[in-house]
Amino acid sequence: MVHALREIWRALTPGGLLLDLRPLSANMPVEVLGVERAAVAGYLDTAPEAYADDRAADAAMATVERDGLFARERDGAFDFLWYWDTPEEMQAFIAEKWTDTHLSEEVLVQTRRLMADTGDNTRVRTSANVIISRWRRLGR
Amino acid sequence: MSLQRDPEETEIKHLRDFADFSGARVLEIGCGEGRLTWRYASAAGWVVGIDPDPARIGVALSDCPPTLRSSATFALAKAESLPFPRETFDRAVLAWSL
């Protein structure tokens, strides 16, 4: 990661900006949305390796900051949401696209139960907490 | 598939709040299929999206809107070995890729 950041520093103009956007590996809720309310059915399982990846990314940014390549200017965070019409569509998407995250059978069953109880016009969603930081390229 | 990703457009609102892309030369690392690229590229001067996955780059190339074809391009590359000269870009975006 540090090598990649050094390459980015090389490709940026002096004073240029690096924007780091990435989701944190935390418990991602599975929520059933009705017309008037949302109910949490459970949480997605996250592999332990994902937490290690978060720490490694933070450490890499700290290294290039310490080395005088970038200066941190601003931090923020927001929720990024995914929506599906059915829990089966959510399950298929997660299985195909997300390597570090798993939807357990228990949460899937609870999601179906909540959707059946909530009635028509329900959807299911999950969300990730995404951090964003702005870094100024230093030096010549 | 009924999937909707970030229909509230929270991500691009934050990105625009954090940096001005007007006329900027932008390198997006981990552009994937261009999901985020399409949301800011029209304001930028020139955008290069890179990703190590050839299938994703193929989708980004084929899905590139006609209005962006002259200002956005995509390449198969890794951040550890960027195929660009020094000081080519004004902005770099790590798109869920660090």
GROMACS .gro file of N, CA and C in nm, chain A residues 1 3-5 7-14 16-21 23 57 61 74-85 89 93 123 130 132 134 137 140, chain B residues 1-8 10-11 14-15 17-19 21 25 27 29 33 35-36 79-82 84-98:
model
  246
    1MET      N    1   0.082  -0.121   0.000
    1MET     CA    2   0.000   0.000   0.000
    1MET      C    3   0.085   0.126   0.000
    3HIS      N    4   0.381   0.162  -0.121
    3HIS     CA    5   0.440   0.178  -0.254
    3HIS      C    6   0.339   0.241  -0.350
    4ALA      N    7   0.215   0.197  -0.342
    4ALA     CA    8   0.110   0.255  -0.427
    4ALA      C    9   0.092   0.404  -0.397
    5LEU      N   10   0.095   0.440  -0.271
    5LEU     CA   11   0.079   0.581  -0.234
    5LEU      C   12   0.197   0.664  -0.282
    7GLU      N   13   0.361   0.600  -0.554
    7GLU     CA   14   0.335   0.614  -0.698
    7GLU      C   15   0.232   0.723  -0.726
    8ILE      N   16   0.129   0.726  -0.643
    8ILE     CA   17   0.027   0.831  -0.659
    8ILE      C   18   0.089   0.968  -0.635
    9TRP      N   19   0.174   0.977  -0.534
    9TRP     CA   20   0.246   1.104  -0.507
    9TRP      C   21   0.323   1.146  -0.632
   10ARG      N   22   0.390   1.052  -0.696
   10ARG     CA   23   0.470   1.082  -0.816
   10ARG      C   24   0.380   1.134  -0.929
   11ALA      N   25   0.264   1.074  -0.944
   11ALA     CA   26   0.176   1.110  -1.055
   11ALA      C   27   0.099   1.240  -1.031
   12LEU      N   28   0.091   1.285  -0.905
   12LEU     CA   29   0.019   1.408  -0.874
   12LEU      C   30   0.108   1.530  -0.891
   13THR      N   31   0.046   1.641  -0.929
   13THR     CA   32   0.119   1.767  -0.935
   13THR      C   33   0.143   1.818  -0.792
   14PRO      N   34   0.249   1.899  -0.771
   14PRO     CA   35   0.270   1.958  -0.638
   14PRO      C   36   0.146   2.036  -0.595
   16GLY      N   37  -0.135   1.898  -0.546
   16GLY     CA   38  -0.252   1.821  -0.588
   16GLY      C   39  -0.318   1.750  -0.471
   17LEU      N   40  -0.439   1.701  -0.496
   17LEU     CA   41  -0.517   1.641  -0.387
   17LEU      C   42  -0.538   1.491  -0.408
   18LEU      N   43  -0.527   1.418  -0.298
   18LEU     CA   44  -0.562   1.277  -0.295
   18LEU      C   45  -0.687   1.261  -0.210
   19LEU      N   46  -0.790   1.200  -0.269
   19LEU     CA   47  -0.914   1.171  -0.196
   19LEU      C   48  -0.920   1.022  -0.169
   20ASP      N   49  -0.926   0.987  -0.042
   20ASP     CA   50  -0.932   0.845  -0.004
   20ASP      C   51  -1.073   0.813   0.043
   21LEU      N   52  -1.141   0.730  -0.035
   21LEU     CA   53  -1.277   0.685  -0.002
   21LEU      C   54  -1.271   0.536   0.023
   23PRO      N   55  -1.494   0.198   0.254
   23PRO     CA   56  -1.588   0.155   0.356
   23PRO      C   57  -1.514   0.091   0.472
   57ALA      N   58  -0.453  -0.006   0.581
   57ALA     CA   59  -0.473   0.116   0.502
   57ALA      C   60  -0.445   0.240   0.587
   61MET      N   61  -0.139   0.522   0.520
   61MET     CA   62  -0.156   0.668   0.511
   61MET      C   63  -0.071   0.738   0.616
   74ARG      N   64  -0.858   1.705   0.572
   74ARG     CA   65  -0.999   1.698   0.612
   74ARG      C   66  -1.046   1.553   0.618
   75ASP      N   67  -1.135   1.524   0.711
   75ASP     CA   68  -1.193   1.390   0.724
   75ASP      C   69  -1.345   1.399   0.733
   76GLY      N   70  -1.410   1.294   0.688
   76GLY     CA   71  -1.554   1.287   0.701
   76GLY      C   72  -1.600   1.142   0.692
   77ALA      N   73  -1.729   1.122   0.705
   77ALA     CA   74  -1.786   0.987   0.695
   77ALA      C   75  -1.932   0.999   0.655
   78PHE      N   76  -1.981   0.894   0.593
   78PHE     CA   77  -2.123   0.892   0.553
   78PHE      C   78  -2.166   0.747   0.537
   79ASP      N   79  -2.298   0.726   0.532
   79ASP     CA   80  -2.352   0.592   0.509
   79ASP      C   81  -2.380   0.573   0.361
   80PHE      N   82  -2.332   0.463   0.306
   80PHE     CA   83  -2.359   0.425   0.167
   80PHE      C   84  -2.458   0.309   0.171
   81LEU      N   85  -2.568   0.323   0.099
   81LEU     CA   86  -2.675   0.221   0.110
   81LEU      C   87  -2.698   0.146  -0.021
   82TRP      N   88  -2.731   0.019  -0.005
   82TRP     CA   89  -2.771  -0.067  -0.116
   82TRP      C   90  -2.914  -0.114  -0.087
   83TYR      N   91  -2.998  -0.116  -0.189
   83TYR     CA   92  -3.137  -0.158  -0.174
   83TYR      C   93  -3.170  -0.270  -0.274
   84TRP      N   94  -3.252  -0.365  -0.229
   84TRP     CA   95  -3.303  -0.470  -0.317
   84TRP      C   96  -3.452  -0.489  -0.291
   85ASP      N   97  -3.521  -0.547  -0.389
   85ASP     CA   98  -3.664  -0.575  -0.371
   85ASP      C   99  -3.687  -0.699  -0.287
   89GLU      N  100  -3.242  -1.153  -0.385
   89GLU     CA  101  -3.155  -1.069  -0.470
   89GLU      C  102  -3.037  -1.016  -0.391
   93PHE      N  103  -2.641  -1.110  -0.474
   93PHE     CA  104  -2.543  -1.003  -0.496
   93PHE      C  105  -2.425  -1.017  -0.402
  123ARG      N  106  -3.887  -0.334   0.097
  123ARG     CA  107  -3.756  -0.356   0.038
  123ARG      C  108  -3.659  -0.393   0.148
  130VAL      N  109  -1.876   0.473   0.523
  130VAL     CA  110  -1.765   0.505   0.434
  130VAL      C  111  -1.691   0.627   0.489
  132ILE      N  112  -1.412   0.931   0.423
  132ILE     CA  113  -1.350   1.008   0.314
  132ILE      C  114  -1.248   1.102   0.377
  134ARG      N  115  -0.916   1.390   0.275
  134ARG     CA  116  -0.848   1.468   0.171
  134ARG      C  117  -0.704   1.494   0.216
  137ARG      N  118  -0.078   1.686  -0.158
  137ARG     CA  119   0.057   1.640  -0.194
  137ARG      C  120   0.159   1.746  -0.159
  140ARG      N  121   0.828   1.872  -0.397
  140ARG     CA  122   0.843   1.893  -0.541
  140ARG      C  123   0.858   1.760  -0.613
  141MET      N  124  -3.264  -0.794  -1.167
  141MET     CA  125  -3.205  -0.748  -1.039
  141MET      C  126  -3.253  -0.607  -1.007
  142SER      N  127  -3.301  -0.589  -0.888
  142SER     CA  128  -3.359  -0.461  -0.850
  142SER      C  129  -3.262  -0.372  -0.775
  143LEU      N  130  -3.136  -0.408  -0.775
  143LEU     CA  131  -3.037  -0.338  -0.692
  143LEU      C  132  -3.035  -0.187  -0.720
  144GLN      N  133  -3.032  -0.111  -0.613
  144GLN     CA  134  -3.006   0.033  -0.621
  144GLN      C  135  -2.888   0.063  -0.529
  145ARG      N  136  -2.786   0.127  -0.586
  145ARG     CA  137  -2.670   0.165  -0.505
  145ARG      C  138  -2.674   0.315  -0.479
  146ASP      N  139  -2.672   0.350  -0.354
  146ASP     CA  140  -2.661   0.491  -0.315
  146ASP      C  141  -2.756   0.580  -0.396
  147PRO      N  142  -2.886   0.550  -0.399
  147PRO     CA  143  -2.977   0.637  -0.476
  147PRO      C  144  -2.984   0.778  -0.419
  148GLU      N  145  -2.944   0.793  -0.292
  148GLU     CA  146  -2.943   0.927  -0.230
  148GLU      C  147  -2.827   1.012  -0.282
  150THR      N  148  -2.524   1.013  -0.184
  150THR     CA  149  -2.446   1.064  -0.070
  150THR      C  150  -2.297   1.066  -0.101
  151GLU      N  151  -2.251   0.963  -0.169
  151GLU     CA  152  -2.108   0.952  -0.197
  151GLU      C  153  -2.058   1.068  -0.284
  154HIS      N  154  -2.046   1.405  -0.107
  154HIS     CA  155  -1.929   1.420  -0.020
  154HIS      C  156  -1.803   1.444  -0.103
  155LEU      N  157  -1.789   1.369  -0.211
  155LEU     CA  158  -1.669   1.384  -0.294
  155LEU      C  159  -1.660   1.526  -0.349
  157ASP      N  160  -1.793   1.788  -0.223
  157ASP     CA  161  -1.771   1.881  -0.112
  157ASP      C  162  -1.624   1.882  -0.070
  158PHE      N  163  -1.557   1.771  -0.089
  158PHE     CA  164  -1.417   1.760  -0.047
  158PHE      C  165  -1.318   1.812  -0.151
  159ALA      N  166  -1.358   1.818  -0.277
  159ALA     CA  167  -1.263   1.863  -0.379
  159ALA      C  168  -1.338   1.919  -0.499
  161PHE      N  169  -1.359   1.949  -0.881
  161PHE     CA  170  -1.310   1.872  -0.996
  161PHE      C  171  -1.314   1.952  -1.126
  165ARG      N  172  -0.745   1.738  -1.399
  165ARG     CA  173  -0.700   1.609  -1.453
  165ARG      C  174  -0.704   1.510  -1.337
  167LEU      N  175  -0.708   1.116  -1.172
  167LEU     CA  176  -0.676   0.973  -1.177
  167LEU      C  177  -0.762   0.902  -1.074
  169ILE      N  178  -0.826   0.553  -0.896
  169ILE     CA  179  -0.762   0.422  -0.873
  169ILE      C  180  -0.867   0.326  -0.817
  173GLU      N  181  -1.617  -0.066  -1.263
  173GLU     CA  182  -1.699  -0.054  -1.385
  173GLU      C  183  -1.738   0.091  -1.415
  175ARG      N  184  -1.868   0.310  -1.186
  175ARG     CA  185  -1.984   0.354  -1.107
  175ARG      C  186  -1.968   0.497  -1.055
  176LEU      N  187  -1.853   0.525  -0.993
  176LEU     CA  188  -1.830   0.659  -0.938
  176LEU      C  189  -1.785   0.757  -1.047
  219ALA      N  190  -0.205   0.043  -0.898
  219ALA     CA  191  -0.152   0.165  -0.836
  219ALA      C  192  -0.003   0.151  -0.804
  220GLU      N  193   0.043   0.029  -0.784
  220GLU     CA  194   0.184   0.008  -0.750
  220GLU      C  195   0.277   0.038  -0.866
  221SER      N  196   0.223   0.046  -0.987
  221SER     CA  197   0.305   0.074  -1.105
  221SER      C  198   0.223   0.157  -1.204
  222LEU      N  199   0.215   0.285  -1.178
  222LEU     CA  200   0.130   0.371  -1.260
  222LEU      C  201   0.199   0.406  -1.392
  224PHE      N  202   0.215   0.644  -1.593
  224PHE     CA  203   0.202   0.786  -1.624
  224PHE      C  204   0.328   0.861  -1.582
  225PRO      N  205   0.363   0.968  -1.655
  225PRO     CA  206   0.478   1.049  -1.614
  225PRO      C  207   0.453   1.120  -1.482
  226ARG      N  208   0.558   1.174  -1.425
  226ARG     CA  209   0.547   1.254  -1.302
  226ARG      C  210   0.450   1.370  -1.322
  227GLU      N  211   0.380   1.403  -1.218
  227GLU     CA  212   0.298   1.525  -1.211
  227GLU      C  213   0.198   1.538  -1.326
  228THR      N  214   0.131   1.429  -1.354
  228THR     CA  215   0.032   1.427  -1.462
  228THR      C  216  -0.106   1.472  -1.416
  229PHE      N  217  -0.139   1.448  -1.289
  229PHE     CA  218  -0.277   1.467  -1.243
  229PHE      C  219  -0.287   1.572  -1.132
  230ASP      N  220  -0.403   1.641  -1.129
  230ASP     CA  221  -0.433   1.738  -1.024
  230ASP      C  222  -0.505   1.673  -0.905
  231ARG      N  223  -0.576   1.566  -0.935
  231ARG     CA  224  -0.654   1.496  -0.832
  231ARG      C  225  -0.633   1.347  -0.849
  232ALA      N  226  -0.629   1.276  -0.737
  232ALA     CA  227  -0.629   1.130  -0.740
  232ALA      C  228  -0.737   1.082  -0.644
  233VAL      N  229  -0.816   0.987  -0.689
  233VAL     CA  230  -0.925   0.935  -0.606
  233VAL      C  231  -0.899   0.786  -0.583
  234LEU      N  232  -0.885   0.751  -0.456
  234LEU     CA  233  -0.878   0.609  -0.419
  234LEU      C  234  -1.022   0.563  -0.397
  235ALA      N  235  -1.077   0.496  -0.496
  235ALA     CA  236  -1.218   0.461  -0.495
  235ALA      C  237  -1.238   0.323  -0.432
  236TRP      N  238  -1.245   0.322  -0.300
  236TRP     CA  239  -1.263   0.199  -0.224
  236TRP      C  240  -1.151   0.100  -0.256
  237SER      N  241  -1.031   0.152  -0.274
  237SER     CA  242  -0.924   0.065  -0.325
  237SER      C  243  -0.799   0.061  -0.240
  238LEU      N  244  -0.790   0.140  -0.132
  238LEU     CA  245  -0.668   0.133  -0.052
  238LEU      C  246  -0.673   0.014   0.042
   0.00000   0.00000   0.00000
